[in-house]
Amino acid sequence: MNEISKIQPKEAFEWGLRESHGFDKGVIHEIQRAAETGIYRIRGFGAKREVPTFDDLVFLGASISRYALEGYRERCDTSVTLGTRYAKKPIELAIPVTIAGMSFGSLSANAKEALGRGASQMGTSTTTGDGGMTPEEREHSTQLVYQYLPSRYGMNPDDLRKADAIEIVVGQGAKPGGGGMLLGQKITERVGQMRTLPVGIDQRSACRHPDWTGPDDLAIKIRELREITSWEKPIYIKCGAARPYYDTMLAVKAGADVVVIDGMQGGTAATQDVFIEHVGLPTLAAVRMAVEALDELNMRGKVQLIVSGGIRSGADVAKAMAMGADAVAIGTAALIAIGDNDPKWEKEYREIGSGAGYWEDYQAGNDPAGISTQDPELSSRLDPALAGRKLANYLSVLTLEAQTLARANGKSDLRNLEPEDMAAMTVEAAAMAGVPLAGTSWIPGVDTAAR
Amino acid sequence: MNAHSNIAVIDLDDTDLTAANQSLQSKNGTEQNAHMRVVNPRGSHALAVGIDAPVDIEIDGNTGYFCAGMNKAARITVKGNAGQAVAENMMSGEVRVTGDASQAAGATAHGGLLVIEGNAGSRCGISLKGADIVVGGDIGHMSCFMAQAGRVVVLGDAGDALGDSLYETRIYVRGKVKSLGADCVEKEMRDEHRGELAELLQTAGFGDADPKEFRRYGSARNLYNFNIDNVGAY
Ligand SMILES: Cc1cc2nc3c(=O)[nH]c(=O)nc-3n(C[C@H](O)[C@H](O)[C@H](O)COP(=O)(O)O)c2cc1C
């Protein structure tokens, strides 16, 4: 080191350092962690890498040729009916935002109750998860979707008949092709009993259904579930965004009432980081592909499409619907709304090596907010009534925001939003969403001249 | 009146599946007994599913997928062979197949007894959650995969990878086991095991089989918690 650098202040010295793009501090830390422990990284939350999202689309708004509707005065409908194809009792939702399936086990009973209360206040549905149906959530959810998962934990015909709809889970966006994971501390006596598992084990659920594989079997499975529930309940098929075009086609052909497509940003309670970040397509691309399949089968409006994975705002809701979704589902945002990652627990998040807003290091069940935990003391911190109220507020904001955007585009119903109301900000988004790049009529991969 | 006059007969040649199932489910939620017979099943899928009453059902012929699925309380006999996943997710009652059963017989079943008098295909008792399964013949590969609770008795041989990733299901096999799956080991047969086995054999109608000829298999419980030293087994 020469004389001059020695006398420079520390900051100036650091300015001369150049962090590697490929081996940034996070990457170096992960290599060190892997070398230390020999175990892959498991965490909650969805993909953290940057991917094209609905933020890369804008609405055009009203103009001379499209006139706007008055906010607050002119109606903008938000209701949606799911399951009109075969179910004798379709689901009627007041708003097109549903609560996604999150298991009791990954979440505390109080958190499940809060989700049910908030959703019910707003006239929408909530969903069970990889751990069966709890009385708390059934009691507090006016419309409850019962998940039919590969693990079949707690599966029984009584709960099936108590449900308002059935969701066959083929996969989820955070890990298309991966099964559930619930780490030791979360398998308490009650959770273990519901899942028929020994207390304290690290549960890795099955990734494939035990009694069917492929689309032809699926059609028979759907038939069986309908026979057991007298053809009353809508049957949803949920897929991670692996091959959304083919998966949607096959789900429709197998007899689904509703298709749920969950993009790679979709949240999870606990999954290998490598799975979360490297498997599946972004929600933005997945919606378009699913809608294309429905259009091709002439099934738009007959089979409903629910989209999830990274929905945060009314803008996301409106854009997903403009692309052709009938409704969206939220997981992560709902947990934040009921109080997860609240900075008021910052000190305790730090103590477990995390921080509010990072969703790291509490997949094993020590969430200070009392949501992603089975610890009785921690979960007693969550007041289900208050938390439910917060969720209702948040759902209300999502709806008002989506209505604001719909009216600005002259739509008296959220379902009337269409791709033609939007432009893309990047070439990638234009290609994925099938929406022209702003200022052009160009959609990469589409011969617009021939249209 | 002869003994058969109060048996309701459902002929699948002139009744559609949903109507047939509705008749079979007509006592659901009650404690009422009834005796019903299904003829001409011709491999129908999803037959006699979702029954929740202590009724007796006899199916004369072969059935397709998911026969007797989610059964509660009913005693269902298939006089013939059963397709994929017979008695899947059964809760209670008894399902008997006089012939062979295809793959995933008794998958995820929580309770009750499934008897297969012939052979069962691969993945018999997959993810079993508390039911008992007794197979008169052989079972195929990957049987009892991830089985969590309940008991499986095999009078013949077992295929490859028996009991892979097993939890707490106890497996008794009289014949040869081609290979054991990850974390499945042979365990000592103690009196209590011979006792429960004798009882199971008796109930299933194989009372003349000698429990002393069986070996017991169960979980080594090494994979219950993630341990880097077991990485080769994952
Ligand atoms: C804590 C937690 C638990 C989850 N559990 C399940 C589950 O049991 N079954 C399932 O299909 N998806 C599960 N998911 C995924 C959600 O259903 C949904 O697909 C996802 O959260 C949507 O993406 P978002 O979180 O960005 O809104 C879970 C997600 C979270 C955050």
XYZ file of C-alpha atoms and ligand atoms in Angstrom:
716
model
C 0.000 0.000 0.000
C 1.420 3.397 -0.879
C 1.717 6.465 1.334
C -1.264 8.327 -0.097
C -3.900 5.614 0.448
C -2.799 5.272 4.050
C -3.767 8.831 4.867
C -7.147 8.738 3.099
C -10.223 8.589 5.323
C -11.894 5.152 5.581
C -14.918 6.143 3.465
C -12.758 7.268 0.569
C -10.930 3.972 0.743
C -14.233 2.074 0.472
C -15.255 4.088 -2.571
C -12.408 2.447 -4.337
C -13.740 -1.037 -3.574
C -15.878 -2.619 -6.191
C -18.387 -5.269 -5.195
C -18.773 -8.066 -7.721
C -22.135 -8.227 -9.462
C -22.010 -12.004 -9.557
C -20.479 -12.556 -6.147
C -22.232 -9.830 -4.185
C -22.234 -9.828 -0.374
C -25.421 -11.895 -0.246
C -23.926 -14.581 -2.462
C -20.717 -14.659 -0.447
C -22.703 -14.917 2.757
C -24.756 -17.795 1.387
C -21.637 -19.736 0.378
C -20.231 -19.198 3.851
C -23.493 -20.274 5.460
C -23.725 -23.388 3.285
C -20.129 -24.318 4.117
C -20.830 -23.837 7.796
C -24.061 -25.874 8.036
C -24.220 -28.283 5.095
C -27.948 -27.608 4.757
C -29.717 -25.686 2.026
C -31.433 -22.475 2.966
C -35.096 -22.773 3.874
C -37.206 -19.657 4.251
C -40.682 -18.201 3.992
C -41.952 -15.446 1.627
C -41.878 -15.591 -2.174
C -39.165 -14.883 -4.746
C -37.083 -11.881 -3.741
C -35.303 -11.439 -7.045
C -36.521 -8.788 -9.446
C -38.964 -10.122 -12.032
C -41.280 -8.358 -14.482
C -44.517 -7.561 -12.650
C -47.788 -5.716 -13.055
C -45.788 -2.571 -12.189
C -44.443 -2.796 -15.720
C -47.925 -2.108 -17.092
C -49.849 1.168 -17.016
C -53.485 1.920 -17.696
C -54.164 4.408 -20.467
C -57.110 6.165 -18.824
C -59.960 8.041 -20.445
C -59.658 10.238 -23.517
C -61.851 11.659 -26.238
C -62.784 8.214 -27.477
C -63.207 6.590 -24.029
C -65.125 8.506 -21.418
C -64.519 8.139 -17.717
C -67.061 7.331 -15.012
C -67.557 9.560 -11.975
C -65.759 8.284 -8.935
C -68.132 7.835 -5.942
C -71.221 8.513 -8.088
C -71.349 6.049 -10.918
C -71.451 2.373 -10.096
C -68.507 0.117 -10.631
C -69.418 -3.465 -9.824
C -66.966 -5.716 -8.075
C -68.881 -8.934 -7.528
C -67.857 -12.215 -9.070
C -69.388 -15.696 -9.221
C -67.091 -18.705 -9.238
C -68.020 -22.232 -10.207
C -70.815 -21.682 -12.704
C -69.758 -24.540 -14.975
C -70.927 -27.608 -13.039
C -71.445 -26.747 -9.377
C -75.007 -26.581 -8.103
C -73.918 -23.985 -5.545
C -71.418 -21.551 -7.052
C -69.504 -19.147 -4.823
C -70.720 -15.551 -4.837
C -68.069 -13.033 -3.851
C -68.685 -9.331 -3.233
C -65.109 -8.459 -4.199
C -62.709 -10.205 -6.576
C -59.961 -10.624 -3.977
C -59.869 -13.927 -2.107
C -57.602 -15.218 0.643
C -55.235 -17.949 -0.605
C -54.718 -21.304 1.088
C -52.383 -21.114 4.067
C -52.242 -24.007 6.451
C -53.091 -24.141 10.087
C -49.703 -25.293 11.235
C -47.778 -22.774 9.208
C -50.122 -20.175 10.701
C -51.527 -19.971 14.213
C -55.194 -20.661 14.909
C -55.620 -16.973 15.751
C -54.166 -15.965 12.402
C -56.520 -18.346 10.578
C -59.450 -16.919 12.506
C -58.367 -13.362 11.666
C -58.225 -14.227 7.951
C -61.716 -15.705 8.148
C -63.115 -12.698 9.961
C -61.581 -10.149 7.588
C -62.598 -12.019 4.446
C -66.136 -12.573 5.717
C -66.590 -8.909 6.595
C -65.824 -8.064 2.988
C -67.918 -10.861 1.487
C -65.065 -12.892 0.123
C -63.683 -16.380 0.677
C -60.767 -17.806 2.563
C -59.028 -21.140 2.065
C -57.731 -23.958 4.286
C -54.235 -25.374 3.639
C -51.899 -28.298 4.055
C -53.163 -29.258 7.490
C -56.895 -29.684 7.329
C -59.812 -27.532 8.386
C -59.924 -26.016 11.873
C -63.229 -25.232 13.585
C -61.930 -21.684 14.157
C -61.646 -20.945 10.470
C -64.875 -22.719 9.491
C -66.792 -20.790 12.116
C -65.372 -17.424 11.115
C -65.446 -17.840 7.342
C -68.740 -17.373 5.546
C -67.191 -18.936 2.441
C -64.437 -21.449 2.939
C -62.521 -23.259 0.213
C -61.153 -26.655 1.310
C -57.824 -27.661 -0.154
C -57.318 -31.190 -1.437
C -53.555 -31.628 -1.276
C -51.044 -34.397 -2.031
C -50.435 -34.920 1.705
C -54.175 -35.342 2.484
C -53.445 -34.387 6.072
C -56.717 -34.308 7.974
C -58.691 -35.034 4.799
C -62.148 -36.391 5.528
C -65.548 -36.449 3.847
C -67.251 -34.464 6.627
C -65.014 -31.429 6.192
C -65.275 -31.858 2.430
C -69.043 -31.489 2.726
C -68.729 -28.573 5.152
C -66.695 -26.633 2.606
C -68.153 -24.162 0.145
C -65.697 -25.159 -2.581
C -62.886 -27.664 -3.100
C -59.446 -26.718 -4.384
C -57.329 -29.557 -5.761
C -53.759 -28.397 -5.286
C -51.427 -29.577 -8.016
C -48.771 -27.064 -7.105
C -48.040 -23.617 -5.804
C -46.074 -20.789 -7.381
C -43.297 -20.670 -4.820
C -42.467 -24.310 -5.564
C -44.193 -25.919 -8.542
C -43.293 -29.566 -8.064
C -42.444 -29.290 -4.371
C -44.376 -30.506 -1.362
C -45.142 -28.719 1.883
C -42.614 -28.258 4.619
C -43.253 -27.692 8.270
C -40.329 -27.593 10.622
C -40.123 -29.336 13.974
C -41.143 -26.600 16.348
C -44.369 -26.117 14.462
C -45.515 -29.738 14.815
C -47.113 -29.256 18.179
C -49.514 -31.745 19.724
C -52.525 -30.241 17.962
C -50.834 -29.880 14.578
C -49.371 -33.388 14.843
C -52.753 -34.841 15.672
C -54.480 -33.110 12.756
C -51.820 -34.440 10.391
C -51.344 -37.877 12.025
C -47.652 -37.114 12.525
C -45.296 -37.493 15.481
C -44.771 -34.254 17.417
C -41.568 -32.350 16.669
C -40.521 -33.957 13.378
C -39.505 -31.969 10.297
C -42.441 -32.657 8.056
C -41.896 -32.839 4.321
C -45.239 -33.422 2.615
C -45.695 -35.344 -0.578
C -45.286 -33.405 -3.812
C -47.536 -35.655 -5.898
C -51.019 -36.880 -5.208
C -50.907 -40.443 -3.888
C -53.773 -41.828 -5.932
C -53.726 -40.103 -9.287
C -51.239 -38.819 -11.867
C -51.905 -37.007 -15.111
C -54.946 -35.389 -16.684
C -57.002 -38.528 -17.320
C -56.765 -39.613 -13.702
C -57.544 -36.063 -12.627
C -60.833 -36.152 -14.511
C -61.818 -39.266 -12.558
C -60.673 -37.711 -9.279
C -62.847 -34.675 -9.939
C -65.753 -36.959 -10.686
C -65.212 -38.804 -7.406
C -65.186 -35.557 -5.406
C -68.364 -34.433 -7.130
C -70.074 -37.747 -6.422
C -69.134 -37.447 -2.739
C -70.436 -33.884 -2.484
C -73.562 -34.293 -4.644
C -72.219 -32.010 -7.420
C -72.797 -29.019 -5.143
C -69.334 -27.551 -4.705
C -67.246 -25.688 -7.216
C -64.012 -27.551 -7.877
C -60.902 -25.447 -8.357
C -57.567 -26.714 -9.649
C -54.572 -24.796 -8.341
C -51.293 -24.938 -10.247
C -47.974 -23.220 -9.802
C -46.962 -21.280 -12.906
C -45.033 -24.087 -14.570
C -46.790 -24.523 -17.931
C -49.852 -22.320 -17.457
C -51.148 -22.694 -21.003
C -51.157 -26.499 -20.948
C -52.079 -26.759 -17.285
C -55.120 -24.560 -17.838
C -56.157 -26.569 -20.893
C -55.770 -29.867 -19.051
C -57.553 -28.608 -15.933
C -60.485 -27.431 -18.035
C -60.608 -30.697 -19.936
C -60.478 -32.649 -16.694
C -63.632 -30.819 -15.607
C -62.534 -27.961 -13.351
C -64.973 -25.183 -12.519
C -62.204 -22.755 -11.634
C -58.490 -22.642 -12.463
C -56.072 -21.020 -10.024
C -52.661 -20.025 -11.345
C -50.031 -19.014 -8.806
C -46.975 -17.194 -10.174
C -43.387 -17.617 -9.014
C -43.583 -14.646 -6.682
C -46.204 -16.478 -4.646
C -45.502 -16.749 -0.939
C -44.767 -19.880 1.043
C -44.447 -20.739 4.710
C -41.177 -22.625 4.287
C -39.383 -23.776 1.138
C -35.828 -24.156 -0.097
C -34.568 -20.753 -1.267
C -33.255 -22.336 -4.465
C -36.771 -23.560 -5.285
C -38.422 -20.223 -4.536
C -36.018 -18.257 -6.703
C -35.437 -20.603 -9.628
C -38.617 -22.524 -10.491
C -41.736 -21.186 -12.154
C -42.815 -18.286 -14.322
C -43.620 -14.749 -13.195
C -47.304 -14.089 -12.558
C -47.372 -11.539 -15.379
C -46.554 -14.148 -18.028
C -48.631 -16.860 -16.389
C -51.896 -14.890 -16.526
C -51.610 -14.294 -20.234
C -50.831 -17.930 -20.947
C -53.775 -19.174 -18.871
C -56.129 -16.691 -20.534
C -54.933 -17.781 -23.968
C -55.828 -21.359 -23.112
C -59.312 -20.372 -21.911
C -59.863 -18.306 -25.057
C -58.751 -21.113 -27.279
C -61.176 -23.506 -25.608
C -63.889 -20.853 -25.741
C -64.169 -21.145 -21.965
C -63.691 -17.514 -20.897
C -66.406 -16.740 -18.383
C -67.469 -20.388 -18.190
C -64.430 -21.563 -16.263
C -63.224 -18.804 -13.964
C -59.575 -17.892 -13.518
C -58.064 -16.858 -10.196
C -54.561 -15.437 -10.263
C -52.139 -15.166 -7.363
C -48.495 -14.521 -6.663
C -47.305 -11.065 -5.672
C -50.635 -9.212 -5.566
C -50.108 -6.115 -3.371
C -52.369 -3.291 -4.464
C -55.588 -2.387 -6.220
C -53.447 -1.694 -9.295
C -52.298 -5.321 -9.308
C -55.910 -6.465 -8.919
C -57.110 -4.262 -11.773
C -54.259 -5.258 -14.082
C -54.705 -8.977 -13.430
C -58.393 -8.589 -14.213
C -57.694 -6.509 -17.310
C -55.535 -9.357 -18.540
C -58.436 -11.760 -18.082
C -58.489 -12.990 -14.491
C -61.905 -13.227 -12.837
C -60.436 -12.761 -9.362
C -57.129 -12.752 -7.523
C -55.925 -14.424 -4.338
C -53.560 -12.988 -1.762
C -51.358 -14.656 0.809
C -48.366 -12.562 1.826
C -50.240 -9.254 1.641
C -53.011 -10.644 3.853
C -50.472 -11.705 6.476
C -48.874 -8.260 6.407
C -52.321 -6.690 6.759
C -53.079 -8.685 9.898
C -49.785 -7.578 11.423
C -46.869 -9.640 10.149
C -43.503 -7.890 9.828
C -44.806 -5.004 11.912
C -41.858 -2.741 12.869
C -43.152 -2.689 16.422
C -41.569 -6.132 16.831
C -38.274 -4.986 15.307
C -36.227 -5.747 18.402
C -37.495 -9.310 18.542
C -37.085 -9.842 14.826
C -33.453 -8.798 15.307
C -33.041 -11.285 18.122
C -33.906 -14.197 15.801
C -31.471 -12.907 13.198
C -34.138 -11.297 11.050
C -35.703 -7.867 10.750
C -39.224 -6.602 10.203
C -39.846 -6.677 6.465
C -37.420 -9.470 5.589
C -39.411 -12.589 6.360
C -36.238 -14.478 7.194
C -35.467 -16.982 9.904
C -38.853 -17.516 11.417
C -40.048 -20.308 9.157
C -39.347 -22.606 12.096
C -42.145 -20.967 14.037
C -40.865 -18.094 16.176
C -42.644 -15.220 14.467
C -42.769 -12.368 16.992
C -46.040 -11.111 15.457
C -47.755 -14.351 16.536
C -48.865 -15.248 13.004
C -46.433 -17.752 11.535
C -46.055 -19.727 14.747
C -47.578 -22.400 16.967
C -46.082 -20.967 20.157
C -49.029 -20.236 22.463
C -47.418 -17.160 23.989
C -46.475 -15.631 20.654
C -49.803 -16.435 19.013
C -51.708 -14.890 21.923
C -50.243 -11.563 20.794
C -52.592 -11.576 17.825
C -56.128 -10.375 18.544
C -58.170 -12.114 15.811
C -60.989 -9.546 15.881
C -58.676 -6.569 15.535
C -56.488 -8.309 12.981
C -59.593 -9.316 11.031
C -60.702 -5.695 10.996
C -57.327 -4.661 9.567
C -57.609 -7.267 6.828
C -61.096 -5.997 5.976
C -59.716 -2.447 5.767
C -56.953 -3.574 3.474
C -59.324 -5.548 1.231
C -61.525 -2.500 1.081
C -58.602 -0.347 -0.083
C -57.660 -2.899 -2.754
C -61.217 -2.802 -4.038
C -61.513 0.990 -3.998
C -58.202 1.319 -5.819
C -59.222 -1.184 -8.468
C -62.550 0.620 -8.912
C -60.736 3.945 -9.261
C -58.675 2.537 -12.105
C -61.680 0.891 -13.745
C -63.714 4.108 -13.698
C -60.755 6.019 -15.087
C -60.932 3.622 -18.015
C -64.668 4.037 -18.339
C -65.632 0.666 -16.904
C -68.743 0.136 -14.807
C -67.597 -3.320 -13.764
C -64.099 -4.491 -12.858
C -64.607 -7.441 -15.163
C -64.911 -5.101 -18.134
C -61.271 -4.059 -17.900
C -59.345 -5.386 -20.897
C -55.794 -5.605 -22.238
C -56.565 -2.757 -24.645
C -56.764 -0.454 -21.598
C -53.054 -0.927 -20.917
C -49.556 -0.325 -22.241
C -46.280 -1.945 -21.208
C -43.305 -0.031 -19.869
C -40.690 -2.560 -20.892
C -40.162 -4.868 -23.834
C -40.152 -7.838 -21.470
C -43.515 -6.927 -19.982
C -44.948 -6.310 -23.439
C -43.904 -9.791 -24.515
C -45.039 -11.517 -21.328
C -48.365 -9.740 -20.892
C -49.173 -9.487 -24.578
C -49.737 -5.756 -24.221
C -48.114 -3.243 -26.631
C -44.986 -1.414 -25.561
C -45.930 2.137 -24.575
C -45.815 4.485 -27.533
C -45.863 1.661 -30.068
C -48.216 -0.992 -31.337
C -45.498 -3.579 -30.811
C -46.058 -6.770 -28.893
C -42.950 -8.904 -29.242
C -43.845 -12.252 -30.733
C -47.173 -11.063 -32.116
C -47.665 -10.020 -35.708
C -49.747 -6.939 -34.947
C -49.926 -5.933 -38.602
C -51.892 -9.096 -39.312
C -54.436 -8.381 -36.573
C -90.452 -63.798 1.528
C -87.030 -65.055 0.653
C -83.850 -63.672 2.185
C -83.034 -61.637 -0.898
C -86.280 -59.802 -1.350
C -85.214 -56.766 0.696
C -81.944 -56.322 -1.131
C -82.109 -53.268 -3.355
C -80.500 -54.036 -6.702
C -78.865 -51.263 -8.699
C -78.149 -52.210 -12.283
C -75.489 -49.958 -13.782
C -76.593 -51.017 -17.247
C -79.673 -48.863 -16.797
C -78.716 -46.454 -13.985
C -76.189 -43.666 -14.370
C -73.333 -43.403 -11.918
C -74.611 -40.372 -10.043
C -78.048 -41.894 -9.560
C -76.435 -45.134 -8.411
C -74.243 -43.335 -5.909
C -77.199 -41.336 -4.637
C -79.072 -44.546 -3.925
C -76.041 -46.024 -2.210
C -75.663 -42.831 -0.144
C -79.373 -42.673 0.707
C -78.848 -43.715 4.344
C -75.971 -41.264 4.870
C -75.897 -39.623 8.247
C -78.124 -42.278 9.798
C -77.403 -45.448 11.728
C -79.722 -47.380 9.453
C -78.684 -50.618 7.921
C -79.633 -51.603 4.405
C -78.458 -54.259 2.019
C -77.713 -53.181 -1.517
C -76.340 -54.912 -4.541
C -74.757 -53.338 -7.589
C -74.713 -55.352 -10.785
C -72.953 -54.729 -14.098
C -70.376 -52.271 -12.710
C -68.212 -52.936 -15.798
C -65.226 -51.096 -14.363
C -67.114 -47.929 -13.416
C -64.997 -45.318 -11.686
C -65.940 -43.568 -8.438
C -68.555 -46.159 -7.556
C -69.937 -46.439 -4.009
C -67.987 -43.380 -2.871
C -68.792 -41.097 0.061
C -70.988 -43.546 1.909
C -71.610 -42.680 5.542
C -73.914 -45.317 7.039
C -73.491 -48.893 8.293
C -74.954 -50.395 5.137
C -73.915 -53.591 3.336
C -73.050 -53.187 -0.311
C -72.122 -55.960 -2.680
C -70.719 -55.110 -6.067
C -70.895 -57.972 -8.528
C -68.041 -57.458 -10.925
C -64.935 -55.381 -11.495
C -64.711 -51.746 -10.479
C -62.627 -48.825 -11.767
C -60.763 -46.100 -9.895
C -61.586 -44.950 -6.361
C -64.240 -47.540 -5.580
C -65.506 -47.037 -1.988
C -63.534 -43.765 -1.753
C -63.810 -41.978 1.613
C -65.996 -44.754 2.972
C -67.448 -44.294 6.462
C -69.067 -47.174 8.313
C -70.249 -49.149 5.270
C -69.261 -52.754 4.550
C -68.546 -52.911 0.854
C -67.552 -56.058 -1.016
C -66.250 -56.033 -4.558
C -66.770 -59.462 -6.058
C -64.075 -59.100 -8.663
C -61.040 -56.900 -9.163
C -60.759 -53.273 -8.102
C -59.032 -50.499 -10.051
C -56.714 -47.795 -8.796
C -56.974 -46.528 -5.218
C -59.812 -48.676 -3.897
C -61.025 -47.372 -0.505
C -58.856 -44.272 -0.817
C -59.096 -42.116 2.298
C -61.490 -44.552 3.998
C -62.452 -43.360 7.484
C -64.126 -46.471 8.916
C -66.084 -49.552 7.910
C -64.789 -52.439 5.833
C -63.973 -52.833 2.183
C -63.234 -56.267 0.773
C -62.000 -57.129 -2.714
C -62.278 -60.785 -3.597
C -59.893 -60.488 -6.555
C -56.856 -58.264 -7.110
C -56.514 -54.538 -6.549
C -54.604 -52.093 -8.729
C -52.115 -49.513 -7.475
C -52.534 -47.214 -4.464
C -55.060 -49.464 -2.734
C -56.125 -47.878 0.543
C -54.193 -44.667 -0.171
C -54.318 -42.198 2.768
C -57.026 -44.230 4.521
C -57.592 -42.978 8.076
C -59.535 -45.889 9.536
C -61.476 -49.066 8.890
C -60.279 -52.293 7.324
C -59.398 -52.985 3.709
C -59.054 -56.641 2.749
C -57.716 -57.665 -0.625
C -57.983 -61.390 -1.050
C -55.762 -61.462 -4.152
C -52.724 -59.296 -4.930
C -52.357 -55.536 -4.661
C -50.354 -53.428 -7.113
C -47.711 -50.825 -6.414
C -48.041 -48.163 -3.725
C -50.490 -50.162 -1.640
C -51.142 -48.211 1.560
C -49.380 -45.058 0.330
C -49.615 -42.236 2.920
C -51.736 -44.517 5.097
C -53.133 -42.571 8.059
C -54.533 -45.159 10.421
C -56.516 -47.789 8.532
C -55.617 -51.479 8.455
C -54.930 -53.283 5.196
C -54.694 -57.056 4.836
C -53.576 -58.501 1.503
C -53.907 -62.223 0.837
C -51.341 -62.252 -1.959
C -48.406 -60.004 -2.905
C -48.025 -56.230 -2.922
C -46.145 -54.176 -5.517
C -43.250 -51.755 -5.309
C -43.214 -48.578 -3.203
C -45.950 -49.897 -0.964
C -46.526 -48.003 2.299
C -44.596 -45.022 0.911
C -44.725 -42.276 3.570
C -47.291 -44.293 5.509
C -48.047 -42.498 8.757
C -50.171 -44.775 10.924
C -52.210 -47.982 10.779
C -51.116 -51.526 9.949
C -50.475 -53.414 6.744
C -50.413 -57.205 6.611
C -49.173 -59.098 3.569
C -49.514 -62.854 3.328
C -47.425 -63.056 0.156
C -44.338 -61.097 -0.938
C -43.597 -57.367 -1.047
C -41.980 -55.574 -3.998
C -39.131 -53.073 -4.088
C -38.693 -50.179 -1.682
C -41.214 -51.293 0.915
C -42.014 -48.586 3.460
C -39.909 -45.845 1.931
C -39.883 -42.721 4.161
C -42.138 -44.532 6.586
C -43.581 -42.849 9.667
C -45.470 -44.930 12.236
C -47.261 -47.591 10.167
C -46.438 -51.165 11.197
C -45.947 -53.607 8.333
C -46.131 -57.410 8.629
C -44.984 -59.558 5.709
C -45.047 -63.352 5.556
C -43.160 -63.815 2.295
C -40.075 -62.200 0.801
C -39.420 -58.490 0.719
C -37.592 -57.541 -2.460
C -36.032 -54.466 -0.869
C -36.697 -51.968 1.877
C -37.091 -48.258 1.137
C -35.230 -45.426 2.847
C -35.573 -45.465 6.637
C -37.557 -48.719 6.728
C -36.062 -51.514 8.816
C -36.972 -54.953 10.049
C -37.993 -54.886 13.693
C -38.338 -57.449 16.412
C -41.643 -59.366 16.606
C -42.717 -59.189 20.219
C -45.790 -60.773 21.811
C -47.820 -57.616 21.426
C -47.111 -57.689 17.672
C -48.004 -61.344 17.308
C -51.154 -60.558 19.250
C -52.318 -57.698 17.059
C -51.380 -59.618 13.936
C -53.386 -62.674 14.999
C -56.370 -60.426 15.590
C -56.017 -58.717 12.216
C -55.680 -62.028 10.388
C -58.740 -63.343 12.181
C -60.902 -60.315 11.371
C -59.788 -60.324 7.771
C -60.701 -63.977 7.365
C -57.198 -65.416 7.275
C -57.448 -67.015 10.703
C -55.462 -70.091 9.686
C -52.301 -68.114 8.877
C -49.686 -68.404 11.605
C -48.467 -65.045 12.997
C -45.113 -66.655 13.805
C -44.331 -66.857 10.086
C -44.423 -63.061 9.671
C -41.697 -60.456 9.996
C -42.315 -56.921 11.155
C -41.060 -53.756 9.440
C -41.196 -50.192 10.685
C -39.519 -46.815 10.619
C -35.941 -46.395 11.810
C -37.013 -42.786 12.475
C -33.679 -41.501 11.216
C -35.270 -39.103 8.750
C -37.684 -37.484 11.187
C -35.465 -34.473 11.598
C -33.187 -33.122 8.923
C -29.648 -34.288 9.529
C -26.816 -33.654 7.123
C -25.321 -37.063 7.795
C -28.388 -38.701 6.212
C -28.086 -36.716 3.023
C -27.598 -39.856 0.917
C -31.102 -41.016 1.827
C -32.886 -37.912 0.534
C -47.601 -18.850 5.269
C -48.047 -19.425 3.965
C -48.573 -20.716 3.916
C -49.011 -21.285 2.717
N -49.560 -22.530 2.721
C -50.081 -23.038 1.566
C -50.787 -24.263 1.557
O -50.940 -24.918 2.587
N -51.308 -24.692 0.377
C -51.181 -23.971 -0.788
O -51.680 -24.384 -1.819
N -50.506 -22.807 -0.801
C -49.976 -22.315 0.340
N -49.360 -21.079 0.317
C -49.342 -20.312 -0.941
C -50.590 -19.428 -1.053
O -51.749 -20.206 -1.145
C -50.559 -18.533 -2.286
O -50.385 -19.328 -3.425
C -49.478 -17.471 -2.254
O -49.322 -16.983 -0.954
C -49.853 -16.350 -3.188
O -48.815 -15.435 -3.343
P -48.640 -14.118 -2.443
O -48.139 -14.603 -1.129
O -47.614 -13.321 -3.154
O -49.944 -13.423 -2.322
C -48.896 -20.525 1.518
C -48.367 -19.226 1.562
C -47.944 -18.665 2.753
C -47.390 -17.271 2.746
